[in-house]
XYZ file of C-alpha atoms in Angstrom:
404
model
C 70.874 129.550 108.800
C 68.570 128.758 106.237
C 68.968 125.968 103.685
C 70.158 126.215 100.428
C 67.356 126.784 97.536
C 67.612 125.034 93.504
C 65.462 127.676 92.048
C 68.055 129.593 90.814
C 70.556 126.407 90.222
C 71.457 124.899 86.602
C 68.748 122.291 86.047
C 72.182 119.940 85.506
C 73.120 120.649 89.305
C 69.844 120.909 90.892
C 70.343 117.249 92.078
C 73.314 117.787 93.742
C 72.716 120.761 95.593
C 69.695 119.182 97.313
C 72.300 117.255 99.039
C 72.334 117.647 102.919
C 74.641 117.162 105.789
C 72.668 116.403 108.983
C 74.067 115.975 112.909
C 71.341 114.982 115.247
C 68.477 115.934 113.287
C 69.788 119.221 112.373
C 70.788 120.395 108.988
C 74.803 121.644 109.052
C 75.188 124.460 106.717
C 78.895 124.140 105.536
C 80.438 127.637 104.116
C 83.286 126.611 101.385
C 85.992 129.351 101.459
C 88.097 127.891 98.806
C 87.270 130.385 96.136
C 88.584 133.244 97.700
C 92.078 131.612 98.129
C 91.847 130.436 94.519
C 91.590 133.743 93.318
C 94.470 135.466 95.750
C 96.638 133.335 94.451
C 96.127 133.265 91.157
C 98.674 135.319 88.876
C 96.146 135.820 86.484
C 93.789 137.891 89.304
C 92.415 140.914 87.055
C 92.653 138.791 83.460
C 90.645 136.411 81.989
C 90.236 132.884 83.203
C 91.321 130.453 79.493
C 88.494 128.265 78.793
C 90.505 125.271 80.326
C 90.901 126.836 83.755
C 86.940 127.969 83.468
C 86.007 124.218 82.634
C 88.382 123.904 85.825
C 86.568 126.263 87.853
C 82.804 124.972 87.081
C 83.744 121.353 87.659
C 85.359 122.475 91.005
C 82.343 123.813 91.709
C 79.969 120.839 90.853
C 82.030 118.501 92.770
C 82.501 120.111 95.985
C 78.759 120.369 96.345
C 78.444 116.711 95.373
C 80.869 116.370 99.061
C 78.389 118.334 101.030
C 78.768 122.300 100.260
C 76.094 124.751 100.897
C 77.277 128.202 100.318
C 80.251 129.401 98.657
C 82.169 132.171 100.113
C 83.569 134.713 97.814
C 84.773 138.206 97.720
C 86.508 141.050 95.532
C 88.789 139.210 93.888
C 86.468 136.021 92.697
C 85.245 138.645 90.433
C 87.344 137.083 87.749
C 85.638 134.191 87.465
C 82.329 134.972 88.768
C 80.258 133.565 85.872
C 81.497 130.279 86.924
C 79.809 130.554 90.448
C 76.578 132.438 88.681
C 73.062 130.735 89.995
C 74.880 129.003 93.280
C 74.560 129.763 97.120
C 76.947 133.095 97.173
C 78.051 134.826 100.725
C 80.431 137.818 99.763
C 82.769 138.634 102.571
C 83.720 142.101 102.676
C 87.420 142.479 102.342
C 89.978 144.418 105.169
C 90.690 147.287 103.094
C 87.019 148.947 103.370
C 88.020 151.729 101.705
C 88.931 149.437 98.741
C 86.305 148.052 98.231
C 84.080 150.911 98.492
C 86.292 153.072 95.567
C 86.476 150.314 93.089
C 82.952 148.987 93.727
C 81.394 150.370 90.414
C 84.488 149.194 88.528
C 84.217 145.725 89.195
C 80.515 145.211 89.504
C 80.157 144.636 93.211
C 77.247 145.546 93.629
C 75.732 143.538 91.160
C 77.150 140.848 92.311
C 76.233 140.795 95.962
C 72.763 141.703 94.772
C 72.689 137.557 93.537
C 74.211 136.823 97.596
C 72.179 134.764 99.830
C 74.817 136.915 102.436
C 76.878 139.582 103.692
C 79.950 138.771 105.632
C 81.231 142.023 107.254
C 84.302 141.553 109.776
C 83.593 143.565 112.764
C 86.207 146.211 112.349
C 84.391 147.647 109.545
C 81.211 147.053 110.752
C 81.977 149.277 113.518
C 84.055 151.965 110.916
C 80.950 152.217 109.365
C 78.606 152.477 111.947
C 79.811 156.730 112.432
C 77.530 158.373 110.482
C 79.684 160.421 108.303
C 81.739 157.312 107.458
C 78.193 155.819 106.904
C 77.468 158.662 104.754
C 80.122 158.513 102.471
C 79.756 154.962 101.692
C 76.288 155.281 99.674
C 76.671 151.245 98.520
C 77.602 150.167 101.991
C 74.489 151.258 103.410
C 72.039 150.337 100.825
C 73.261 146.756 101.079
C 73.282 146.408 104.789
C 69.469 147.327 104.356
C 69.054 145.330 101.694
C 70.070 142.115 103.581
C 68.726 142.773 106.745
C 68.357 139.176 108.558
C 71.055 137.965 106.016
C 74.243 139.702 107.423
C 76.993 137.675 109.062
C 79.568 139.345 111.731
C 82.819 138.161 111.642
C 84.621 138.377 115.034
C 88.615 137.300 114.683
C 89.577 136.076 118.261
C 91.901 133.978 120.027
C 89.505 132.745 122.697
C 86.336 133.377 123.890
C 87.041 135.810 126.602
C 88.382 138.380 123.995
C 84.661 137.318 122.134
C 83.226 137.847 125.429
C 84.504 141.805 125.706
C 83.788 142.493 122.098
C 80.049 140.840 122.505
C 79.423 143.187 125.717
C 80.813 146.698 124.138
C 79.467 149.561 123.326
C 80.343 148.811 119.763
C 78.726 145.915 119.384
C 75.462 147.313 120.789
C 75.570 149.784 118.080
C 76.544 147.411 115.516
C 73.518 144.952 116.780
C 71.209 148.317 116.390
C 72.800 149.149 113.062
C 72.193 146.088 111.425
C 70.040 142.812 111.710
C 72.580 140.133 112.531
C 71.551 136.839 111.082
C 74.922 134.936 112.217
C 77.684 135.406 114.265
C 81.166 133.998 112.671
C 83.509 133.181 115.703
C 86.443 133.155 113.805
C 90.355 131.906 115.050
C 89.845 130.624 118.228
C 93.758 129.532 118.894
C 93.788 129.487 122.143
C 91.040 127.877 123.612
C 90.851 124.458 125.092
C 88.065 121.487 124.603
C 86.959 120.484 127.630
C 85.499 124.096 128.089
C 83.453 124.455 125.008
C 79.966 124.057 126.393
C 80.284 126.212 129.085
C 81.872 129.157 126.911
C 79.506 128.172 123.749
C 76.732 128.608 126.123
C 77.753 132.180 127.500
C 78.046 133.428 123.856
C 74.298 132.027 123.197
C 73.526 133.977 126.228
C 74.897 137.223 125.025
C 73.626 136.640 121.209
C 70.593 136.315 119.605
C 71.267 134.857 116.392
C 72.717 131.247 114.586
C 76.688 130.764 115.688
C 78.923 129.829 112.461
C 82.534 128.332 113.411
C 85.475 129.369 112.039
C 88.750 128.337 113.874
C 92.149 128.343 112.982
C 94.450 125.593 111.842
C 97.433 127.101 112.563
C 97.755 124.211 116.045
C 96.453 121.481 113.383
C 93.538 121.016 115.934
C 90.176 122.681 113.786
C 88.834 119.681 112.681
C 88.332 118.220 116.505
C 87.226 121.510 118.014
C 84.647 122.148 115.209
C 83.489 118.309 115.908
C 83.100 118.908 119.765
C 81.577 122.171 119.003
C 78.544 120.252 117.095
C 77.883 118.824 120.006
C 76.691 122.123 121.288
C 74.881 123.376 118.411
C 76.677 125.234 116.770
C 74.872 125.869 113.266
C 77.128 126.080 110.482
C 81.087 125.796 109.813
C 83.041 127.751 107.533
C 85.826 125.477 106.017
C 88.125 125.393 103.160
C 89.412 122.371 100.813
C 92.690 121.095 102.514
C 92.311 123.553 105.387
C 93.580 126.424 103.176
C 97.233 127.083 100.805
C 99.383 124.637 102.768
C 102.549 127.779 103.112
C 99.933 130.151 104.586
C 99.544 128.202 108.319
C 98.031 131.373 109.912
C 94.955 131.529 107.780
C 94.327 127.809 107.744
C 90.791 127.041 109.292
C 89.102 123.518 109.426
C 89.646 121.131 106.577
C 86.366 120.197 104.475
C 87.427 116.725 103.534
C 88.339 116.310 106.813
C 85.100 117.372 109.082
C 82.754 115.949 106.629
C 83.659 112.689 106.576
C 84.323 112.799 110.534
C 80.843 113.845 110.724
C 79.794 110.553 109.060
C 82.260 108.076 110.505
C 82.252 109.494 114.004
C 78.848 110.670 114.316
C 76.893 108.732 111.900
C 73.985 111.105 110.616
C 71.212 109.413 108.771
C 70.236 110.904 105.618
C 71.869 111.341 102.461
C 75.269 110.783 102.257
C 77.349 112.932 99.935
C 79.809 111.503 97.473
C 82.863 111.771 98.785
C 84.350 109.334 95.806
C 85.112 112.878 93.627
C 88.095 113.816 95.838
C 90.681 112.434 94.176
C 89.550 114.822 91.262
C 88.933 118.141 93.751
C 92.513 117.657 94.646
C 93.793 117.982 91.318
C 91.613 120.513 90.458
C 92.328 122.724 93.342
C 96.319 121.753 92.609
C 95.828 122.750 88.847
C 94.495 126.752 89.378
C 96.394 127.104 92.858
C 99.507 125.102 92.108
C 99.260 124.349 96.116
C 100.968 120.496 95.973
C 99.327 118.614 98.749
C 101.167 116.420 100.864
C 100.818 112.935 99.828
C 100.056 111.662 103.627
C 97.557 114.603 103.803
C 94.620 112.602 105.714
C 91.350 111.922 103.277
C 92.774 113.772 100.405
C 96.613 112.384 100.630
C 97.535 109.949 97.264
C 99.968 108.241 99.536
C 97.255 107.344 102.411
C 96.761 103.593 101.306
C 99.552 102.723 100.400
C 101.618 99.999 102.598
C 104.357 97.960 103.256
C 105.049 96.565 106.620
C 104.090 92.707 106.557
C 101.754 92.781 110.144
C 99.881 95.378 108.115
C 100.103 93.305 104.969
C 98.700 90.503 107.260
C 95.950 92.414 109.114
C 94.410 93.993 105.753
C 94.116 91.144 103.880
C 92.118 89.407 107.026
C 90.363 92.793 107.442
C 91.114 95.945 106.040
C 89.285 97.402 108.960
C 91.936 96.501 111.124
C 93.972 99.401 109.858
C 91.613 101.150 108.066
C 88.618 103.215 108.954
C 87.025 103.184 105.689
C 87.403 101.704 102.716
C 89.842 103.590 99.769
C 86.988 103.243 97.095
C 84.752 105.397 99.723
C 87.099 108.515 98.845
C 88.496 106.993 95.326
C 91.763 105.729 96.245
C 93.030 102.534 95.774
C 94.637 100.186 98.425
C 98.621 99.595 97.388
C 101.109 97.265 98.658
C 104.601 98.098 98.644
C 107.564 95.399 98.773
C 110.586 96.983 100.798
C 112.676 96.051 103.669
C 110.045 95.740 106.412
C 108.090 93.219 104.224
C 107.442 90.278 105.410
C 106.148 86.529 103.682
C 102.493 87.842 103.768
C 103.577 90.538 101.661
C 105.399 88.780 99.479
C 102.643 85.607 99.088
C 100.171 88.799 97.808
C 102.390 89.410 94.947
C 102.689 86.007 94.101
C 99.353 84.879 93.966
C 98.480 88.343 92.162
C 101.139 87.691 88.902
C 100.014 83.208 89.604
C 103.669 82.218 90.276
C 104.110 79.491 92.062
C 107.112 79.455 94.200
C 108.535 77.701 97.226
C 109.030 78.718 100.705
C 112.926 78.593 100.167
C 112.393 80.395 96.941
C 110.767 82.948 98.763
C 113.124 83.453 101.747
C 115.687 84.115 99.295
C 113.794 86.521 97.120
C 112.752 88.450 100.197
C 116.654 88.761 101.040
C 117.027 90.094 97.769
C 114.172 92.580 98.005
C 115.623 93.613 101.016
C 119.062 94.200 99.874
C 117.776 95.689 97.077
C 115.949 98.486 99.146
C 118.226 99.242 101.520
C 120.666 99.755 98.582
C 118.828 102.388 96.554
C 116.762 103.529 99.844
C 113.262 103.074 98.434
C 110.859 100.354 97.709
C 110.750 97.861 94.794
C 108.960 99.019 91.604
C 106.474 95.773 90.531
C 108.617 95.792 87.241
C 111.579 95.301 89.482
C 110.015 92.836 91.595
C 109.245 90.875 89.079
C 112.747 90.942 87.558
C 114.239 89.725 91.316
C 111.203 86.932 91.966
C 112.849 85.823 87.564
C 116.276 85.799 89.128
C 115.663 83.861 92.251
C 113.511 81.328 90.367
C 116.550 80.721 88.032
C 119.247 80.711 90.701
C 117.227 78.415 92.997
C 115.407 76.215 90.758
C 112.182 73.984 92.765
């Protein structure tokens, strides 16, 4: 797949988009699908966006190609806010209902839109409905954009492994399909059941039996995408379609691979050279994409979670403060958290000493043993941790009831 251009970009996101994700001296393309979940769940699908939620939508934007984004994936109903994606890297996907979309087409300005799409995304269904002539026939807009984008269409196959992929890519259909249009990419889509340690040989097949760039697609649903799109770089696959937070977290079936998640494993595991995106703006993607989905992600979600720094425990206490790469394999401020310490009943003295020199109290060791029985007490009591302001209160106590 071909790189991303900034001729048609706002001049105030033109440095941004030129950013680049590279694995072994490749360029990644990364296809966002958030949009089109955005928009399905939306109540407000066929109304106006407010002006707050299409500030929302522009900023979204801006920031997740500031993480690494090339193209953004949209369809029917992103039509709603489409002036908010106007001038960026656009792949429209063809929804399921074929029929829909080719009835309400004129209504909604489809075609004008896709006309702006560096792609088509047609699922293979209904690139094979449409392949019979007189179904051809009747869809006039259909056929003048699959000649339009010839070389720019991708084919989305929906599989659970690659030996259903393997039938589909040596049918009839597909033949005609492969005749009927110029396939640019081939989306391998869902992949459930397949295992790793057979990728290369089964990657390798499907290169055989295709002539054209591979994107990768799979499904969530075991919570494994983000490893099997990582071992599938290995064997060149060329670009991923992904989605912020893998997808709406109640919809498991049409999760795929998370964004935050394979872009920084790309950088921490694989360590590219080149530019590195800024993967500081995630705190504010997530309550963005929170704000106009009203998905709540889980606070231990990895990357993304709120909760992911936090600690307690007084080995980890202990380790972090020696080396924070004991327990950590970056740093919070490299995705905008902040590290927290918690005081509960696992703490331990280290813990405790952290506070202490943080608030410059000086206390003793038997002042401390007896705060820490306190703390403890206390959290086992109301069957959370200690607040700071409460903390505070017990470390005033103790220091009263046990003077030095």
């Amino acid at each position: 797949m071909q790189r991303k251009s900034v001729r048609n970009t706002p001049k105030d996101l033109q440095r941004v988009v030129m950013m680049t994700i590279e694995y072994k001296k490749r360029p990644i393309t990364i296809i966002d699908r958030t949009f089109t979940s955005i928009s399905h769940v939306n109540s407000k699908l066929h109304s106006p966006y407010t002006p707050l939620e299409r500030a929302q939508l522009r900023d979204l934007v801006k920031m997740l190609i500031r993480v690494g984004v090339d193209i953004f994936e949209i369809n029917q109903r992103t039509v709603s806010f489409m002036q908010e994606l106007h001038g960026f890297p656009l792949a429209y996907r063809f929804e399921d209902d074929y029929q829909y979309n080719a009835r309400q087409s004129n209504d909604y300005g489809i075609e004008d839109i896709i006309k702006n799409c560096q792609y088509l995304i047609i699922p293979y269904h209904i690139a094979g409905f449409f392949i019979q002539e007189h179904h051809l026939s009747e869809h006039h807009l259909f056929a003048q954009l699959t000649q339009r984008y010839r070389n720019k269409i991708i084919i989305e196959c929906n599989v659970a492994n690659f030996q259903k992929l393997q039938v589909i890519l040596m049918s009839d259909q597909w033949r005609s399909i492969s005749r009927q249009y110029t396939i640019d990419v081939l989306r391998i889509r869902g992949l459930s059941q397949i295992a790793v340690p057979f990728l290369t040989d089964e990657i390798s097949q499907i290169r055989e039996l295709v002539q054209c760039s591979i994107d990768w697609c799979p499904c969530n649903s075991s919570y494994s995408a983000t490893a099997i799109t990582i071992e599938a770089l290995d064997y060149t696959v060329d670009s991923i379609s992904t989605h912020f937070n893998g997808g709406i977290s109640d919809t498991v079936t049409d999760t795929t691979t998370p964004l935050e998640e394979i872009i920084m494993a790309i950088h921490y595991l694989k360590q590219p050279k080149g530019i590195r995106p800024d993967y500081s703006v995630f705190p504010d993607i997530t309550a963005l994409y929170e704000s106009l989905t009203g998905d709540r992600i889980n606070g231990m979600k990895p990357i993304i979670g709120k909760d992911i720094f936090k600690y307690e425990s007084g080995i980890h206490a202990d380790g972090i403060a020696k080396n924070h790469a004991t327990y950590e394999p970056y740093a919070p401020e490299v995705v905008g958290n902040i590290r927290e310490l918690y005081i509960g009943k696992h703490s331990g003295m280290k813990s405790l000493t952290s506070f202490m020199e943080k608030w410059k109290i000086s206390i003793t060791h038997d002042q401390s043993k007896a705060l820490l029985q306190s703390i403890r007490a206390f959290s086992v009591n109301y069957k959370r941790n200690v607040r700071e302001e409460e903390l505070f209160y017990l470390c005033h106590s103790i220091l009263k009831s046990h003077p030095s």
